[in-house]
């Protein structure tokens, strides 16, 4: 052990294909559901979920338009074209792991093809090879808020059981192709968001005749099955493969010590953990079955489904951590603040970011201990970071002390959790490089340690500049955390 972090700790950075790659129509790539999300006309940070929805009409308009104007995720931050430059910067940073995703639409452009697109496969093979040569372990998300648009418009997204077969063919293709190059796999990004942002996470379009919640639960069931199949195949292809689930963990604190508030916080925590209950423990928990009963939700299951979930559970639990939330039996009397996926009651003890998200480093320690105590499988923090405005000074530098302070305090909490006994594989901050925000589609909500010269309208050179946080994190990694002090 050195300074509290174990040897071999996977220090890294994270990003997702649909938010950074751009080149949305290059080398045979098909349109994904992210490529048709228009820039929001107006920002509403409290009702953030409204920014992540698209209608059939908007999709038709987007499909008819060939260009990037008004569709920020088609541009990303130009990472597909500049992959060599970015890989060199990551090598210089000294990271041990790069969490990234493969764009499904580069491998199967419409999702239904019998054969994969070789140009897409070759691109990631070059990238993974380069990363490995630099001593960087790729941690690959198979589907991060990205699926072929065709599966959405023609098949109805993850609600349709047929999508499982298309995902499994895609997963098997990449698991076989990248055998030995990639050993850490995540099957879905933030799988719980299917219940919160059904379009972004599961390709579900609104239908006035059919309420969304039962459809979302059905889609989730299919995603769990797909994840278990991918886990099975990953272990068959290479017993050295390690597969993780990925949860947007949202620890709820009770607003007061009133037992009704405590009970509500517990209920919301249990509902958030239903996903890891299925994927780590292998079975739906009672609280979900009760919820289905009380809300008239009937999930179509086939013989063998529950056995599959029980048999092919994940090897580790990965999660994103940005904030904690607050629960009350009667939330109407409290003020609200923004949140990653939905708004929450404002916690008077915590400051908030420019986008209204609670800043709570101690909550990360609470979260790590809770997850470890409940599941006793290795954990992996695969997202944690500060979305903030950054200023370029006249000398061209970016002095992002706000981000350094954020990371310092969160990593101090991580070190404490490790000392508490938590088994933690690594920490990949969000993100290495500035990207397009998943929810607001802004580039100016910056997360990177590397600045990208681009604005929300897509103007700029897209040139990369190391921020002050780049040097700070580099030193931290080189000292295996000792420079935290
Ligand atoms: C997570 C997502 O929910 O939060 C990322 O996995 C996302 O894709 C990150 O970028 C930060 O959220 P946002 O909306 O500020 O980009």
Short mmCIF file of C-alpha atoms and ligand atoms in Angstrom, two decimals:
data_model
loop_
_atom_site.label_atom_id
_atom_site.label_comp_id
_atom_site.label_asym_id
_atom_site.label_seq_id
_atom_site.Cartn_x
_atom_site.Cartn_y
_atom_site.Cartn_z
CA UNK A 1 0.00 0.00 0.00
CA UNK A 2 1.21 3.52 -0.83
CA UNK A 3 -0.47 6.52 0.75
CA UNK A 4 -3.76 4.75 1.09
CA UNK A 5 -4.29 3.62 -2.51
CA UNK A 6 -3.52 -0.02 -3.33
CA UNK A 7 -0.83 -1.01 -5.81
CA UNK A 8 -2.29 -1.43 -9.26
CA UNK A 9 -5.08 1.06 -8.54
CA UNK A 10 -6.62 2.02 -11.88
CA UNK A 11 -6.25 5.79 -12.03
CA UNK A 12 -7.89 7.07 -15.15
CA UNK A 13 -10.24 9.30 -17.06
CA UNK A 14 -13.58 8.56 -18.70
CA UNK A 15 -15.70 9.62 -21.66
CA UNK A 16 -18.33 8.26 -24.03
CA UNK A 17 -18.26 7.90 -27.81
CA UNK A 18 -21.47 9.82 -28.48
CA UNK A 19 -20.21 12.82 -26.51
CA UNK A 20 -16.69 13.15 -27.89
CA UNK A 21 -16.14 11.30 -31.15
CA UNK A 22 -18.08 13.40 -33.67
CA UNK A 23 -17.48 12.19 -37.28
CA UNK A 24 -21.07 10.99 -37.12
CA UNK A 25 -21.18 9.82 -40.76
CA UNK A 26 -17.56 8.75 -41.31
CA UNK A 27 -16.24 5.25 -42.15
CA UNK A 28 -19.68 3.70 -42.50
CA UNK A 29 -21.10 4.84 -39.15
CA UNK A 30 -24.90 4.74 -38.94
CA UNK A 31 -27.10 7.28 -37.17
CA UNK A 32 -27.50 6.69 -33.48
CA UNK A 33 -30.28 7.91 -31.26
CA UNK A 34 -27.84 10.50 -29.85
CA UNK A 35 -27.16 11.95 -33.31
CA UNK A 36 -30.74 13.20 -33.61
CA UNK A 37 -30.92 15.03 -30.27
CA UNK A 38 -31.11 18.75 -31.15
CA UNK A 39 -29.48 21.52 -29.11
CA UNK A 40 -31.96 22.63 -26.49
CA UNK A 41 -33.65 25.91 -27.39
CA UNK A 42 -33.75 26.88 -23.73
CA UNK A 43 -32.00 25.47 -20.67
CA UNK A 44 -34.01 24.23 -17.74
CA UNK A 45 -31.62 22.77 -15.23
CA UNK A 46 -34.35 21.72 -12.82
CA UNK A 47 -36.39 19.71 -15.35
CA UNK A 48 -33.27 18.32 -16.94
CA UNK A 49 -34.99 15.19 -18.28
CA UNK A 50 -36.93 17.35 -20.73
CA UNK A 51 -33.67 18.07 -22.56
CA UNK A 52 -33.08 14.38 -23.23
CA UNK A 53 -36.30 13.60 -25.06
CA UNK A 54 -36.94 13.52 -28.79
CA UNK A 55 -40.22 13.12 -30.68
CA UNK A 56 -40.86 11.19 -33.90
CA UNK A 57 -41.24 14.51 -35.73
CA UNK A 58 -37.89 15.75 -34.46
CA UNK A 59 -36.27 12.49 -35.54
CA UNK A 60 -37.73 12.79 -39.05
CA UNK A 61 -36.36 16.34 -39.34
CA UNK A 62 -32.96 15.23 -38.07
CA UNK A 63 -32.73 12.25 -40.42
CA UNK A 64 -33.53 14.45 -43.42
CA UNK A 65 -30.75 16.88 -42.48
CA UNK A 66 -27.15 16.04 -43.37
CA UNK A 67 -24.90 18.21 -41.29
CA UNK A 68 -23.93 19.01 -37.73
CA UNK A 69 -25.56 22.43 -37.24
CA UNK A 70 -27.90 22.19 -34.25
CA UNK A 71 -26.88 18.59 -33.42
CA UNK A 72 -23.91 18.86 -31.04
CA UNK A 73 -23.45 15.12 -30.57
CA UNK A 74 -22.77 14.77 -34.28
CA UNK A 75 -19.67 16.92 -33.71
CA UNK A 76 -18.68 15.79 -30.23
CA UNK A 77 -15.25 17.24 -29.56
CA UNK A 78 -13.69 15.70 -32.67
CA UNK A 79 -12.12 12.77 -30.85
CA UNK A 80 -12.61 10.24 -33.66
CA UNK A 81 -10.43 12.25 -36.04
CA UNK A 82 -7.92 13.24 -33.35
CA UNK A 83 -7.62 9.90 -31.60
CA UNK A 84 -3.84 9.73 -31.92
CA UNK A 85 -3.33 13.18 -30.43
CA UNK A 86 -5.70 12.36 -27.56
CA UNK A 87 -4.07 8.99 -26.92
CA UNK A 88 -0.69 10.76 -26.69
CA UNK A 89 -2.10 13.25 -24.18
CA UNK A 90 -3.55 10.43 -22.07
CA UNK A 91 -0.19 8.64 -22.16
CA UNK A 92 1.52 11.85 -21.02
CA UNK A 93 -1.00 12.16 -18.20
CA UNK A 94 0.13 8.74 -17.05
CA UNK A 95 -3.31 7.20 -16.64
CA UNK A 96 -3.57 3.49 -16.00
CA UNK A 97 -7.11 3.14 -17.39
CA UNK A 98 -9.23 4.86 -20.00
CA UNK A 99 -12.94 4.33 -19.59
CA UNK A 100 -14.52 4.83 -22.98
CA UNK A 101 -17.35 3.41 -25.03
CA UNK A 102 -17.59 1.86 -28.45
CA UNK A 103 -20.15 3.47 -30.75
CA UNK A 104 -22.49 0.58 -31.58
CA UNK A 105 -23.32 2.34 -34.87
CA UNK A 106 -19.71 2.13 -36.04
CA UNK A 107 -19.83 -1.66 -35.72
CA UNK A 108 -23.44 -2.33 -36.78
CA UNK A 109 -24.69 0.91 -38.44
CA UNK A 110 -28.37 0.00 -38.22
CA UNK A 111 -28.01 -2.65 -35.56
CA UNK A 112 -29.53 -5.43 -37.67
CA UNK A 113 -26.77 -6.26 -40.17
CA UNK A 114 -25.46 -9.82 -40.28
CA UNK A 115 -21.85 -8.67 -40.68
CA UNK A 116 -20.03 -5.92 -38.79
CA UNK A 117 -18.48 -2.83 -40.36
CA UNK A 118 -14.74 -3.54 -40.62
CA UNK A 119 -13.75 0.14 -40.70
CA UNK A 120 -15.34 0.67 -37.29
CA UNK A 121 -13.77 -2.46 -35.81
CA UNK A 122 -10.35 -1.49 -37.15
CA UNK A 123 -10.56 1.98 -35.62
CA UNK A 124 -11.02 0.69 -32.08
CA UNK A 125 -8.42 -2.00 -32.59
CA UNK A 126 -5.84 0.66 -33.47
CA UNK A 127 -6.88 2.73 -30.46
CA UNK A 128 -6.83 -0.18 -27.97
CA UNK A 129 -3.45 -1.30 -29.29
CA UNK A 130 -2.02 2.19 -28.85
CA UNK A 131 -3.44 2.47 -25.34
CA UNK A 132 -1.95 -0.87 -24.32
CA UNK A 133 1.43 0.15 -25.74
CA UNK A 134 1.21 3.15 -23.38
CA UNK A 135 0.35 0.95 -20.42
CA UNK A 136 -3.29 2.07 -20.40
CA UNK A 137 -6.01 -0.47 -19.67
CA UNK A 138 -9.16 0.18 -21.73
CA UNK A 139 -12.36 -0.07 -19.67
CA UNK A 140 -15.04 -0.34 -22.32
CA UNK A 141 -18.74 0.41 -22.05
CA UNK A 142 -20.61 -1.60 -24.66
CA UNK A 143 -23.56 0.82 -24.80
CA UNK A 144 -23.25 4.30 -23.32
CA UNK A 145 -26.38 6.32 -24.12
CA UNK A 146 -26.05 5.14 -27.71
CA UNK A 147 -27.88 2.65 -29.88
CA UNK A 148 -28.62 2.49 -33.61
CA UNK A 149 -31.51 4.80 -34.47
CA UNK A 150 -32.99 2.08 -36.67
CA UNK A 151 -33.60 -0.06 -33.57
CA UNK A 152 -35.51 2.86 -32.05
CA UNK A 153 -37.70 3.84 -34.98
CA UNK A 154 -38.28 0.39 -36.50
CA UNK A 155 -38.20 -1.92 -33.50
CA UNK A 156 -39.31 0.34 -30.67
CA UNK A 157 -36.07 0.33 -28.69
CA UNK A 158 -35.34 -1.93 -25.74
CA UNK A 159 -39.01 -2.57 -25.07
CA UNK A 160 -38.82 -5.02 -27.95
CA UNK A 161 -37.28 -8.35 -26.93
CA UNK A 162 -35.72 -8.68 -30.41
CA UNK A 163 -33.22 -5.97 -29.51
CA UNK A 164 -31.54 -8.39 -27.11
CA UNK A 165 -30.39 -10.53 -30.05
CA UNK A 166 -28.98 -7.52 -31.89
CA UNK A 167 -27.09 -6.33 -28.80
CA UNK A 168 -25.74 -9.82 -28.13
CA UNK A 169 -24.45 -10.12 -31.72
CA UNK A 170 -22.75 -6.73 -31.34
CA UNK A 171 -21.33 -7.61 -27.91
CA UNK A 172 -20.04 -10.98 -29.08
CA UNK A 173 -18.40 -9.36 -32.11
CA UNK A 174 -16.41 -6.88 -30.03
CA UNK A 175 -15.67 -9.34 -27.22
CA UNK A 176 -14.10 -11.73 -29.74
CA UNK A 177 -12.33 -9.09 -31.80
CA UNK A 178 -10.73 -7.35 -28.82
CA UNK A 179 -9.85 -10.49 -26.88
CA UNK A 180 -6.62 -9.76 -25.01
CA UNK A 181 -6.79 -6.02 -25.81
CA UNK A 182 -9.73 -5.26 -23.52
CA UNK A 183 -10.28 -7.06 -20.22
CA UNK A 184 -12.65 -4.71 -18.40
CA UNK A 185 -16.14 -4.38 -19.83
CA UNK A 186 -19.27 -2.53 -18.69
CA UNK A 187 -22.45 -3.75 -20.31
CA UNK A 188 -24.59 -0.57 -20.09
CA UNK A 189 -23.95 2.93 -18.85
CA UNK A 190 -26.11 3.95 -15.86
CA UNK A 191 -28.67 1.23 -16.50
CA UNK A 192 -31.06 2.80 -13.95
CA UNK A 193 -31.58 5.77 -16.24
CA UNK A 194 -33.92 3.68 -18.38
CA UNK A 195 -36.51 4.58 -15.74
CA UNK A 196 -35.56 8.25 -15.82
CA UNK A 197 -34.57 9.05 -19.41
CA UNK A 198 -36.18 6.25 -21.40
CA UNK A 199 -35.21 7.71 -24.78
CA UNK A 200 -31.54 8.33 -24.06
CA UNK A 201 -31.01 5.11 -22.16
CA UNK A 202 -33.34 2.67 -23.90
CA UNK A 203 -34.54 4.23 -27.14
CA UNK A 204 -38.19 4.54 -26.05
CA UNK A 205 -40.33 7.16 -27.80
CA UNK A 206 -43.35 8.66 -26.11
CA UNK A 207 -46.75 7.33 -27.06
CA UNK A 208 -49.82 9.13 -25.68
CA UNK A 209 -51.72 5.83 -25.63
CA UNK A 210 -49.16 3.95 -23.56
CA UNK A 211 -47.74 5.17 -20.25
CA UNK A 212 -43.97 5.13 -20.15
CA UNK A 213 -43.27 3.52 -16.79
CA UNK A 214 -44.39 -0.07 -17.56
CA UNK A 215 -42.60 0.14 -20.90
CA UNK A 216 -39.41 1.30 -19.15
CA UNK A 217 -39.53 -1.64 -16.73
CA UNK A 218 -40.01 -4.02 -19.66
CA UNK A 219 -37.06 -2.43 -21.46
CA UNK A 220 -34.95 -2.77 -18.33
CA UNK A 221 -35.78 -6.46 -18.07
CA UNK A 222 -34.48 -6.90 -21.61
CA UNK A 223 -31.34 -4.90 -20.84
CA UNK A 224 -30.62 -7.05 -17.78
CA UNK A 225 -30.98 -10.19 -19.90
CA UNK A 226 -28.72 -8.73 -22.59
CA UNK A 227 -26.18 -7.85 -19.91
CA UNK A 228 -26.23 -11.40 -18.53
CA UNK A 229 -25.72 -12.81 -22.03
CA UNK A 230 -22.78 -10.45 -22.60
CA UNK A 231 -21.30 -11.47 -19.24
CA UNK A 232 -21.63 -15.15 -20.13
CA UNK A 233 -19.96 -14.62 -23.51
CA UNK A 234 -17.20 -12.43 -22.04
CA UNK A 235 -16.26 -15.20 -19.61
CA UNK A 236 -16.39 -17.84 -22.36
CA UNK A 237 -14.24 -15.80 -24.73
CA UNK A 238 -11.59 -15.09 -22.11
CA UNK A 239 -11.74 -16.19 -18.48
CA UNK A 240 -9.53 -13.15 -17.72
CA UNK A 241 -12.35 -10.80 -18.74
CA UNK A 242 -13.97 -8.85 -15.93
CA UNK A 243 -17.49 -7.52 -16.46
CA UNK A 244 -19.17 -4.78 -14.49
CA UNK A 245 -22.61 -3.28 -14.20
CA UNK A 246 -22.84 0.51 -14.04
CA UNK A 247 -25.20 2.47 -11.83
CA UNK A 248 -25.83 6.20 -11.46
CA UNK A 249 -25.69 5.92 -7.68
CA UNK A 250 -27.89 8.40 -5.95
CA UNK A 251 -27.66 8.16 -2.20
CA UNK A 252 -30.70 9.82 -0.63
CA UNK A 253 -30.40 11.50 2.75
CA UNK A 254 -33.57 12.01 4.79
CA UNK A 255 -34.52 15.69 4.98
CA UNK A 256 -35.06 15.33 8.76
CA UNK A 257 -34.96 12.64 11.44
CA UNK A 258 -38.75 12.29 11.18
CA UNK A 259 -39.18 8.50 10.70
CA UNK A 260 -41.41 9.15 7.69
CA UNK A 261 -38.60 11.05 5.99
CA UNK A 262 -36.12 8.32 6.93
CA UNK A 263 -38.44 5.68 5.49
CA UNK A 264 -38.84 7.63 2.26
CA UNK A 265 -35.06 8.01 1.92
CA UNK A 266 -34.68 4.28 2.50
CA UNK A 267 -37.35 3.50 -0.10
CA UNK A 268 -35.65 5.69 -2.70
CA UNK A 269 -32.26 4.16 -1.92
CA UNK A 270 -33.68 0.66 -2.31
CA UNK A 271 -35.32 1.63 -5.59
CA UNK A 272 -31.99 2.98 -6.88
CA UNK A 273 -30.27 -0.25 -5.82
CA UNK A 274 -32.84 -2.53 -7.48
CA UNK A 275 -30.56 -2.55 -10.54
CA UNK A 276 -27.44 -3.69 -8.71
CA UNK A 277 -29.58 -6.19 -6.80
CA UNK A 278 -30.45 -7.80 -10.13
CA UNK A 279 -27.01 -7.52 -11.69
CA UNK A 280 -24.83 -8.35 -8.67
CA UNK A 281 -27.11 -10.59 -6.59
CA UNK A 282 -28.97 -12.07 -9.54
CA UNK A 283 -32.61 -11.49 -8.56
CA UNK A 284 -35.26 -8.80 -8.46
CA UNK A 285 -35.71 -7.51 -4.91
CA UNK A 286 -39.05 -7.60 -3.14
CA UNK A 287 -39.47 -3.83 -3.22
CA UNK A 288 -39.64 -3.86 -7.02
CA UNK A 289 -42.08 -6.72 -7.18
CA UNK A 290 -44.25 -4.84 -4.71
CA UNK A 291 -43.95 -1.68 -6.84
CA UNK A 292 -45.04 -3.58 -9.95
CA UNK A 293 -48.03 -5.07 -8.09
CA UNK A 294 -49.16 -1.74 -6.70
CA UNK A 295 -48.77 0.07 -10.02
CA UNK A 296 -50.34 -2.60 -12.21
CA UNK A 297 -47.03 -3.28 -14.01
CA UNK A 298 -46.78 -6.72 -15.60
CA UNK A 299 -43.41 -7.72 -16.95
CA UNK A 300 -43.38 -10.22 -19.81
CA UNK A 301 -40.83 -12.84 -18.84
CA UNK A 302 -39.98 -16.09 -20.60
CA UNK A 303 -38.99 -19.39 -19.00
CA UNK A 304 -35.29 -19.29 -18.21
CA UNK A 305 -35.07 -15.50 -17.82
CA UNK A 306 -34.71 -15.50 -14.07
CA UNK A 307 -32.23 -18.39 -14.18
CA UNK A 308 -30.09 -16.46 -16.66
CA UNK A 309 -30.05 -13.40 -14.40
CA UNK A 310 -29.12 -15.57 -11.42
CA UNK A 311 -26.39 -17.46 -13.23
CA UNK A 312 -24.53 -14.68 -15.05
CA UNK A 313 -24.03 -11.92 -12.52
CA UNK A 314 -21.28 -9.33 -12.89
CA UNK A 315 -17.76 -9.47 -11.47
CA UNK A 316 -17.64 -5.90 -10.17
CA UNK A 317 -19.92 -2.97 -9.55
CA UNK A 318 -19.09 0.32 -11.21
CA UNK A 319 -20.91 3.55 -10.64
CA UNK A 320 -20.99 7.26 -11.30
CA UNK A 321 -21.00 9.66 -8.40
CA UNK A 322 -21.80 13.33 -8.78
CA UNK A 323 -24.00 14.21 -5.83
CA UNK A 324 -26.32 13.08 -3.09
CA UNK A 325 -30.05 13.74 -3.06
CA UNK A 326 -32.54 14.51 -0.29
CA UNK A 327 -35.83 12.73 0.40
CA UNK A 328 -38.87 13.79 2.41
CA UNK A 329 -42.27 12.23 2.97
CA UNK A 330 -43.76 15.56 1.83
CA UNK A 331 -41.28 17.19 -0.58
CA UNK A 332 -43.69 19.99 -1.51
CA UNK A 333 -42.61 22.21 1.38
CA UNK A 334 -38.96 22.30 0.30
CA UNK A 335 -37.05 24.24 -2.37
CA UNK A 336 -35.60 22.37 -5.33
CA UNK A 337 -32.21 22.37 -6.97
CA UNK A 338 -30.91 20.86 -10.19
CA UNK A 339 -29.56 17.36 -10.53
CA UNK A 340 -27.86 14.97 -12.88
CA UNK A 341 -31.04 13.25 -13.99
CA UNK A 342 -33.74 14.92 -11.98
CA UNK A 343 -34.08 17.73 -9.50
CA UNK A 344 -33.92 17.22 -5.76
CA UNK A 345 -34.75 18.94 -2.50
CA UNK A 346 -32.06 21.48 -1.72
CA UNK A 347 -29.74 20.32 1.07
CA UNK A 348 -29.03 23.41 3.25
CA UNK A 349 -25.70 21.88 4.32
CA UNK A 350 -24.24 21.64 0.85
CA UNK A 351 -23.11 24.14 -1.79
CA UNK A 352 -24.12 23.55 -5.39
CA UNK A 353 -22.28 23.76 -8.72
CA UNK A 354 -23.06 26.29 -11.46
CA UNK A 355 -25.59 23.75 -12.74
CA UNK A 356 -27.23 23.35 -9.34
CA UNK A 357 -25.78 19.95 -8.43
CA UNK A 358 -24.98 19.33 -4.76
CA UNK A 359 -21.27 19.22 -3.99
CA UNK A 360 -20.76 16.44 -1.47
CA UNK A 361 -17.35 14.73 -1.20
CA UNK A 362 -18.30 13.08 2.11
CA UNK A 363 -21.27 11.54 0.33
CA UNK A 364 -18.85 9.62 -1.84
CA UNK A 365 -17.41 7.92 1.24
CA UNK A 366 -20.93 7.17 2.47
CA UNK A 367 -21.78 5.74 -0.95
CA UNK A 368 -18.66 3.57 -1.17
CA UNK A 369 -19.22 2.10 2.28
CA UNK A 370 -22.90 1.43 1.61
CA UNK A 371 -22.23 -0.34 -1.66
CA UNK A 372 -19.35 -2.38 -0.28
CA UNK A 373 -21.25 -3.42 2.82
CA UNK A 374 -24.27 -4.47 0.82
CA UNK A 375 -22.64 -6.33 -2.05
CA UNK A 376 -19.06 -7.31 -1.07
CA UNK A 377 -17.85 -7.23 -4.68
CA UNK A 378 -15.08 -4.97 -5.98
CA UNK A 379 -16.25 -1.43 -6.73
CA UNK A 380 -15.06 0.93 -9.45
CA UNK A 381 -15.78 4.68 -9.57
CA UNK A 382 -16.05 5.19 -13.32
CA UNK A 383 -17.43 8.75 -13.27
CA UNK A 384 -16.90 11.65 -10.90
CA UNK A 385 -16.15 15.19 -11.94
CA UNK A 386 -17.13 18.83 -12.06
CA UNK A 387 -19.08 20.38 -14.91
CA UNK A 388 -18.00 24.03 -14.85
CA UNK A 389 -17.31 27.05 -17.00
CA UNK A 390 -13.59 27.45 -17.66
CA UNK A 391 -11.87 30.70 -18.66
CA UNK A 392 -8.93 30.88 -21.03
CA UNK A 393 -6.58 33.58 -19.69
CA UNK A 394 -4.75 36.01 -21.98
CA UNK A 395 -1.62 33.83 -21.78
CA UNK A 396 -3.68 30.88 -23.06
CA UNK A 397 -3.70 28.98 -19.76
CA UNK A 398 -6.74 27.56 -17.97
CA UNK A 399 -6.41 27.83 -14.21
CA UNK A 400 -9.17 25.43 -13.16
CA UNK A 401 -8.50 25.43 -9.43
CA UNK A 402 -12.22 24.76 -8.87
CA UNK A 403 -11.79 21.36 -10.55
CA UNK A 404 -8.61 20.57 -8.64
CA UNK A 405 -10.36 21.40 -5.36
CA UNK A 406 -13.31 19.18 -6.34
CA UNK A 407 -11.07 16.22 -7.17
CA UNK A 408 -8.84 16.72 -4.14
CA UNK A 409 -11.80 16.59 -1.75
CA UNK A 410 -13.51 13.67 -3.46
CA UNK A 411 -10.29 11.67 -3.59
CA UNK A 412 -9.61 12.34 0.08
CA UNK A 413 -13.01 10.80 0.75
CA UNK A 414 -12.12 7.85 -1.48
CA UNK A 415 -8.90 7.31 0.47
CA UNK A 416 -10.87 7.27 3.71
CA UNK A 417 -13.29 4.71 2.28
CA UNK A 418 -10.39 2.47 1.26
CA UNK A 419 -9.07 2.78 4.81
CA UNK A 420 -12.57 1.78 6.00
CA UNK A 421 -12.07 -1.48 4.11
CA UNK A 422 -13.73 -0.86 0.75
CA UNK A 423 -12.30 -2.92 -2.13
CA UNK A 424 -11.93 -0.36 -4.91
CA UNK A 425 -10.47 -1.19 -8.33
CA UNK A 426 -10.01 2.34 -9.57
CA UNK A 427 -11.18 5.86 -10.22
CA UNK A 428 -11.75 7.31 -13.68
CA UNK A 429 -12.72 10.96 -13.52
CA UNK A 430 -15.25 12.45 -15.90
CA UNK A 431 -13.60 13.40 -18.07
CA UNK A 432 -10.18 13.43 -19.56
CA UNK A 433 -11.16 15.82 -22.27
CA UNK A 434 -14.00 18.31 -22.67
CA UNK A 435 -17.06 16.65 -24.17
CA UNK A 436 -20.63 17.50 -25.11
CA UNK A 437 -22.82 17.29 -22.01
CA UNK A 438 -25.17 14.29 -22.04
CA UNK A 439 -28.11 16.26 -20.68
CA UNK A 440 -27.69 19.83 -21.90
CA UNK A 441 -25.62 19.17 -25.06
CA UNK A 442 -23.29 22.02 -24.07
CA UNK A 443 -19.53 21.90 -24.53
CA UNK A 444 -19.22 24.89 -22.21
CA UNK A 445 -20.34 22.73 -19.31
CA UNK A 446 -16.75 21.55 -19.21
CA UNK A 447 -15.56 18.39 -17.44
CA UNK A 448 -12.12 17.80 -18.94
CA UNK A 449 -8.58 18.06 -17.72
CA UNK A 450 -7.88 18.92 -21.35
CA UNK A 451 -9.60 21.96 -22.82
CA UNK A 452 -11.13 21.81 -26.28
CA UNK A 453 -11.42 25.10 -28.17
CA UNK A 454 -15.08 24.81 -29.14
CA UNK A 455 -18.29 26.57 -28.13
CA UNK A 456 -21.85 25.30 -27.88
CA UNK A 457 -22.59 26.24 -31.48
CA UNK A 458 -19.62 24.23 -32.72
CA UNK A 459 -17.35 27.19 -33.47
CA UNK A 460 -13.66 26.90 -32.69
CA UNK A 461 -10.48 25.16 -33.74
CA UNK A 462 -11.08 22.07 -31.55
CA UNK A 463 -7.42 22.34 -30.54
CA UNK A 464 -6.48 20.76 -27.21
CA UNK A 465 -4.84 22.59 -24.28
CA UNK A 466 -3.79 21.07 -20.96
CA UNK A 467 -5.63 22.73 -18.06
CA UNK A 468 -3.93 23.26 -14.68
CA UNK A 469 -5.80 20.17 -13.42
CA UNK A 470 -3.94 18.06 -16.00
CA UNK A 471 -0.62 18.69 -14.24
CA UNK A 472 -2.19 18.21 -10.83
CA UNK A 473 -3.71 14.82 -11.76
CA UNK A 474 -0.52 13.71 -13.49
CA UNK A 475 1.45 14.26 -10.29
CA UNK A 476 -1.23 12.52 -8.27
CA UNK A 477 -1.18 9.43 -10.46
CA UNK A 478 2.61 9.31 -10.52
CA UNK A 479 2.62 9.33 -6.71
CA UNK A 480 -0.24 6.77 -6.51
CA UNK A 481 -2.25 9.31 -4.58
CA UNK A 482 0.47 10.42 -2.16
CA UNK A 483 0.47 14.00 -3.49
CA UNK A 484 -3.06 14.43 -2.08
CA UNK A 485 -1.17 15.20 1.13
C1 LIG B 1 -23.52 10.73 -16.42
C2 LIG B 1 -23.38 10.18 -17.80
O1 LIG B 1 -24.85 10.66 -16.06
O2 LIG B 1 -23.22 12.06 -16.20
C3 LIG B 1 -22.43 10.96 -18.71
O3 LIG B 1 -22.98 8.82 -17.80
C4 LIG B 1 -22.64 12.43 -18.48
O4 LIG B 1 -22.65 10.57 -20.03
C5 LIG B 1 -22.32 12.75 -17.03
O5 LIG B 1 -21.90 13.25 -19.34
C6 LIG B 1 -22.45 14.22 -16.68
O6 LIG B 1 -23.72 14.66 -17.01
P1 LIG B 1 -23.97 15.88 -18.01
O7 LIG B 1 -25.41 15.84 -18.31
O8 LIG B 1 -23.54 17.10 -17.31
O9 LIG B 1 -23.12 15.62 -19.23
#
